[in-house]
Coordinates of C-alpha atoms in Angstrom, one line a residue:
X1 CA -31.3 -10.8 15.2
X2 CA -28.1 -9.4 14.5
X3 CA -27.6 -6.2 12.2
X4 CA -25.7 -6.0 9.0
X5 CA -22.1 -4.7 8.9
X6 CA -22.8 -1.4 6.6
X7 CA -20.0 -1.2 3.7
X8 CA -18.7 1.8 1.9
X9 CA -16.2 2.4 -0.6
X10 CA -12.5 2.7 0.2
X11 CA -9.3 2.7 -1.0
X12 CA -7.0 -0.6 0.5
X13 CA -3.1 -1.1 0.1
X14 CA -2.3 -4.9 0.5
X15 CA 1.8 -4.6 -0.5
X16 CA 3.8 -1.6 -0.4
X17 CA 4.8 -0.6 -4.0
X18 CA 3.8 1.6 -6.9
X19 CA 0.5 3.7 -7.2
X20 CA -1.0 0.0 -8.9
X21 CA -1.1 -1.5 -5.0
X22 CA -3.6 0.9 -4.8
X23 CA -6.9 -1.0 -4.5
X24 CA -10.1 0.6 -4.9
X25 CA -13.1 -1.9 -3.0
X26 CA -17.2 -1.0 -2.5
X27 CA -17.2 -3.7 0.1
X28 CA -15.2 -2.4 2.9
X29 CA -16.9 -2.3 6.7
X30 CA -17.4 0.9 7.8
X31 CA -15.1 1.7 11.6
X32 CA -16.7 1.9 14.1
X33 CA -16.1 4.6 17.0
X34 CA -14.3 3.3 20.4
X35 CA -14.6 5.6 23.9
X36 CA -12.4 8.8 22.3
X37 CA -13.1 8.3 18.3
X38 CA -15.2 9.8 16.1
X39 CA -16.5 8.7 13.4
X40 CA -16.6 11.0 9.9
X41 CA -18.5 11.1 7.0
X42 CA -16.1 11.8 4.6
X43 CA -16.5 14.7 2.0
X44 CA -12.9 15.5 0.8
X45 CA -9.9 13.9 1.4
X46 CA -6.3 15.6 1.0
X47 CA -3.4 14.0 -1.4
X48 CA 0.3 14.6 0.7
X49 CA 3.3 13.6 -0.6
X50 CA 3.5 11.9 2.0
X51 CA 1.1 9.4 1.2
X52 CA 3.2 7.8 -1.8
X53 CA 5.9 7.6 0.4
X54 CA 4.2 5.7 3.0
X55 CA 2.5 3.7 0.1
X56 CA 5.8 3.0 -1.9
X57 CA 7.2 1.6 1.6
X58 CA 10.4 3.9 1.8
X59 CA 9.0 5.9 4.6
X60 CA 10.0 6.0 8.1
X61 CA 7.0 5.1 9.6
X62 CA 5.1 2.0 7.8
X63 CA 1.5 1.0 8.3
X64 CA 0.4 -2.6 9.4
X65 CA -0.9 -4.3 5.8
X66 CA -3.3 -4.1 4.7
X67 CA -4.3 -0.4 5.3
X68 CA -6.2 2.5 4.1
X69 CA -4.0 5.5 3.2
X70 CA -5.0 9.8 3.9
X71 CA -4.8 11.4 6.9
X72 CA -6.5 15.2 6.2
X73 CA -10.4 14.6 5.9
X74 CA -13.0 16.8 5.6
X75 CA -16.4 16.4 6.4
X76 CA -19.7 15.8 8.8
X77 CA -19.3 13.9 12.0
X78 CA -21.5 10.3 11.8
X79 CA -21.3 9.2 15.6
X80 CA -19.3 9.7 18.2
X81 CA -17.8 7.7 21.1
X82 CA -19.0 7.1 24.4
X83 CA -16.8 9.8 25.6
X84 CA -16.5 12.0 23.4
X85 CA -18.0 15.6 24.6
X86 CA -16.6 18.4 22.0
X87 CA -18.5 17.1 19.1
X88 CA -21.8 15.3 18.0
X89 CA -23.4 14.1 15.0
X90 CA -23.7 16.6 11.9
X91 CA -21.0 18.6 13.4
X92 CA -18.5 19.9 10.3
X93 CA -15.4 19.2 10.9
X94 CA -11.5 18.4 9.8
X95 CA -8.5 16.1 10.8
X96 CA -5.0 16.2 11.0
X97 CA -5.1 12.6 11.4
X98 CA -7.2 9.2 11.2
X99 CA -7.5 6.1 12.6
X100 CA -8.5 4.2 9.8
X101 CA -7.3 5.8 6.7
X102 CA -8.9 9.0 4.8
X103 CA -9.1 7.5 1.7
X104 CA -13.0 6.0 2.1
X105 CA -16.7 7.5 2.8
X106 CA -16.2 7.2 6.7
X107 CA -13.1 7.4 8.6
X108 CA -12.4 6.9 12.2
X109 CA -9.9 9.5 14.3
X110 CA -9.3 10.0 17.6
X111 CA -11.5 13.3 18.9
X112 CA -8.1 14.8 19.6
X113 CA -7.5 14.8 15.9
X114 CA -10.3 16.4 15.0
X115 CA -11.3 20.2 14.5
X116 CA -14.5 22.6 14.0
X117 CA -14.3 23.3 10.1
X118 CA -16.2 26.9 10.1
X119 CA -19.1 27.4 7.5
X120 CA -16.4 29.8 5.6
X121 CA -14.7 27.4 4.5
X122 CA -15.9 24.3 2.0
X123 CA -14.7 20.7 1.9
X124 CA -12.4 20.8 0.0
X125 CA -10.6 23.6 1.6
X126 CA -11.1 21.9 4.7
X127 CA -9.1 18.6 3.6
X128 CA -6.3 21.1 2.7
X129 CA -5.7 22.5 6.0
X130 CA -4.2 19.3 8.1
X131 CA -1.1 18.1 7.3
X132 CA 0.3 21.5 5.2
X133 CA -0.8 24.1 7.2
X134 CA 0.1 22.3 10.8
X135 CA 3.5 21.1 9.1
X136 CA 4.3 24.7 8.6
X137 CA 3.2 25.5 11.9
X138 CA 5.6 23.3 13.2
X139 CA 8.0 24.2 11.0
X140 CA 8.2 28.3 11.7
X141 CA 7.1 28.1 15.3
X142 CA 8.8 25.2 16.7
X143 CA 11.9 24.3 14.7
X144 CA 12.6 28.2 13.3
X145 CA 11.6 29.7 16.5
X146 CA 10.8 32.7 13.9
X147 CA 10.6 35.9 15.0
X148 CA 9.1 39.2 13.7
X149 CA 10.9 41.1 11.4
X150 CA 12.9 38.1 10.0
X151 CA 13.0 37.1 6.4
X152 CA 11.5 34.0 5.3
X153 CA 11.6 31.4 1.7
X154 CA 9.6 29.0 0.6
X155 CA 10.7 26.8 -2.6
X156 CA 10.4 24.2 -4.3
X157 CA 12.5 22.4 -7.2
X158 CA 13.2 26.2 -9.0
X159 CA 13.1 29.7 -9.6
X160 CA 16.1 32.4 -9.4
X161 CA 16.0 33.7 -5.9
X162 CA 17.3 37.7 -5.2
X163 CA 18.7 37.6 -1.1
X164 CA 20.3 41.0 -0.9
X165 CA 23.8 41.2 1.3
X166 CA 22.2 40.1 4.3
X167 CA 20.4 36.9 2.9
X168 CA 17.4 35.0 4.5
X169 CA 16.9 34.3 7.7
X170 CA 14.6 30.9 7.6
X171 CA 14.5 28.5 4.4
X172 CA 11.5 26.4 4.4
X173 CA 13.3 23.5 2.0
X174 CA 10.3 21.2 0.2
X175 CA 13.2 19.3 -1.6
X176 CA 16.2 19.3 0.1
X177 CA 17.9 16.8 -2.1
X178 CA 17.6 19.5 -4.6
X179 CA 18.1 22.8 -3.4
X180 CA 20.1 22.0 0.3
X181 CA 23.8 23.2 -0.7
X182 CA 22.8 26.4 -2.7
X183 CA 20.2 27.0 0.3
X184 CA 23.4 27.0 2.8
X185 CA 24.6 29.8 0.3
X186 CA 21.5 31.6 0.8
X187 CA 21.0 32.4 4.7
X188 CA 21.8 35.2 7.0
X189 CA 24.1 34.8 9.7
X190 CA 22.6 32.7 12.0
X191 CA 20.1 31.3 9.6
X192 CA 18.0 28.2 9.7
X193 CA 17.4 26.2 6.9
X194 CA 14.2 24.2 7.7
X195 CA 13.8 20.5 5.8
X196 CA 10.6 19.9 5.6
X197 CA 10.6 17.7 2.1
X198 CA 13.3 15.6 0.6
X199 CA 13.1 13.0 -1.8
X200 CA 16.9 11.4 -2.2
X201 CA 20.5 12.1 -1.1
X202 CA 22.4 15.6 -1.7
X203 CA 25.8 16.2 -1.0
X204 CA 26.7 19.4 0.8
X205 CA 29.9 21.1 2.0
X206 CA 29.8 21.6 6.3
X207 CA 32.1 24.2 5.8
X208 CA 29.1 26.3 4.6
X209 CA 27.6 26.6 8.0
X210 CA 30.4 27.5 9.4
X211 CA 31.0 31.3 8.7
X212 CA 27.7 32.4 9.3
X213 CA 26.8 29.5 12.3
X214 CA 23.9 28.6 10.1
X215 CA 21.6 25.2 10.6
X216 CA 20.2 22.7 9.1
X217 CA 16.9 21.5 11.1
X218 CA 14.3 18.6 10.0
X219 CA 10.3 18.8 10.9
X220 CA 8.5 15.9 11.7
X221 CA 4.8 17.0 12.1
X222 CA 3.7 13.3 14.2
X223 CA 6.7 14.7 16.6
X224 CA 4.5 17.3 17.9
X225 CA 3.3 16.9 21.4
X226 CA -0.9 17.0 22.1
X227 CA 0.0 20.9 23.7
X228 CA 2.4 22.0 20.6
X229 CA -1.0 20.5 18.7
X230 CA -2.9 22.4 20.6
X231 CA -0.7 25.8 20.1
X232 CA -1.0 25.4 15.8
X233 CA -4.7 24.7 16.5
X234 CA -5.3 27.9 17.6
X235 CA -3.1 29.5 15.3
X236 CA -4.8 28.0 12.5
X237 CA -8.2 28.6 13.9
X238 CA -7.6 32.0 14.4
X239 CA -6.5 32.4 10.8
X240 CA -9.8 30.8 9.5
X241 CA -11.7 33.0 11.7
X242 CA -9.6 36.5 10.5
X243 CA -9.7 35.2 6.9
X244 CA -5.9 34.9 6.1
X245 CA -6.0 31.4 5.9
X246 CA -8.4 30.3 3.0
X247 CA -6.5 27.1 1.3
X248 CA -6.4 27.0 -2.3
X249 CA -7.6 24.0 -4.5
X250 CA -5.6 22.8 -7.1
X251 CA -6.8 19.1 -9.2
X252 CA -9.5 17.1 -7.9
X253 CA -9.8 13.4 -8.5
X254 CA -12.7 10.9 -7.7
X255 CA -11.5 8.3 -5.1
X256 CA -11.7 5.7 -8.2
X257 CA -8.8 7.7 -9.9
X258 CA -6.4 8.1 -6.7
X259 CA -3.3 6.2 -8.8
X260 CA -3.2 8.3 -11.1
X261 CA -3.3 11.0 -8.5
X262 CA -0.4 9.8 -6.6
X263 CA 1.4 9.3 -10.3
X264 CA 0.7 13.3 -10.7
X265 CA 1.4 14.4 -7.3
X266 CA 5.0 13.0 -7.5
X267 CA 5.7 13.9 -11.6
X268 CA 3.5 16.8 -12.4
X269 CA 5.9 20.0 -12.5
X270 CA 4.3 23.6 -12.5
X271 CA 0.9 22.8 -10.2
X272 CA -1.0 25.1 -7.6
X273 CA -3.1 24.9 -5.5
X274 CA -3.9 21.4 -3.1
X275 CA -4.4 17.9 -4.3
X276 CA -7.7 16.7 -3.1
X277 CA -9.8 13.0 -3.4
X278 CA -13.5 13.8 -3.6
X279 CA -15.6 11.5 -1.8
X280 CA -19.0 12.1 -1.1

């Protein structure tokens, strides 16, 4: 006698548009793990920027439809595949990436994906660490090549900024359509202006990065190689495990109200903290 499919509740994207394509359904089938997957209950999901732009379909990089959006998940592994040896069922755990979409009470990721969330740290902090805190991993490490003693911004949209003569040595630029041409104004000689948002078209003058041999670099997190993976893993494990990195949580949203969460995420000025879909 065959076994029912189990169902759980997910979110599904059937055309690429505005946060409406968002589809919230109580009768999707629950993944199932192949040889190097595992399979999570969910607890938390994190809400990227990202995410609209991959919903919205202006993104680089555009899902097969229809699809279940969210990458950073938090919460309890379910099952495992057959070879899969670094984690087993009830194990807590987070991703920097799934399979099948984080947005839903069980989501599949490959095991390579996947990382030991320590007992310090809740669910919600958990689905705040994949995407944000391996982006900037990436983007200081591997794209800055920072070194000790160097000066370092992060902005946004605002805020007056006081650089001294010298000025900054590494810009980490969240909206570069924004901020990009006074940035280039901003940096030391030799500075590196970092792009790790953007949300439209800026025009800049070249000549900037001239006098000073500045640069302008962009991060793209999925460029990472399993070993530069590896590398931010343990930087971010150790931080968990000293106690510097402890994410903060900003709005929470039930997975029924995740349109209006992307609405907010994109239009809401002025907010801490990290945007997180509670699931379970």
């Amino acid at each position: 006698m065959a076994t029912r499919q189990k169902l759980m509740r997910a979110i599904r994207v059937f055309e690429f548009g505005g946060p409406e394509v968002l589809k919230f359904q109580s009768d999707v089938a629950v993944p199932i793990p192949k040889d190097h997957q595992v399979l999570i209950k969910v607890h938390a999901c994190g809400v990227n920027p990202v995410d609209t732009y991959i919903r919205s379909g202006t993104y680089s990089r555009k899902p097969l439809l229809p699809y279940t959006p969210g990458c950073d998940v938090a919460g309890v592994v379910e099952a495992v595949g057959d070879n899969v040896s670094a984690f087993k069922k009830g194990d807590r755990v987070f991703t920097t990436n799934t399979v099948s979409g984080g947005y839903a009470e069980y989501a599949v990721a490959a095991d390579d994906t996947v990382y030991t969330l320590p007992e310090k740290l809740d669910f919600q902090q958990g689905a705040a660490i994949g995407v944000p805190y391996f982006t900037a991993c990436r983007a200081l490490l591997h794209s800055a090549r920072v070194k000790a003693g160097e000066s370092v911004l992060v902005h946004g949209a605002s805020g007056g900024k006081s650089v001294g003569e010298k000025g900054i040595d590494v810009i980490i630029e969240m909206l570069a359509n924004v901020n990009l041409s006074n940035d280039l104004n901003l940096l030391s000689y030799g500075g590196r202006v970092i792009v790790v948002g953007n949300r439209g078209s800026i025009e800049i003058n070249p000549r900037d990065t001239m006098a000073k041999e500045t640069s302008i670099i962009g991060v793209a997190l999925y460029s990472s190689t399993k070993e530069e993976f590896q590398q931010f893993a343990a930087v971010v494990q150790a931080g968990m495990e000293i106690g510097w990195l402890r994410p903060v949580i900003g709005s929470q949203y039930p997975l029924e109200k995740v349109a209006q969460a992307h609405k907010n995420i994109i239009h809401s000025s002025g907010a801490t903290g990290k945007m997180i879909l509670l699931i379970s």
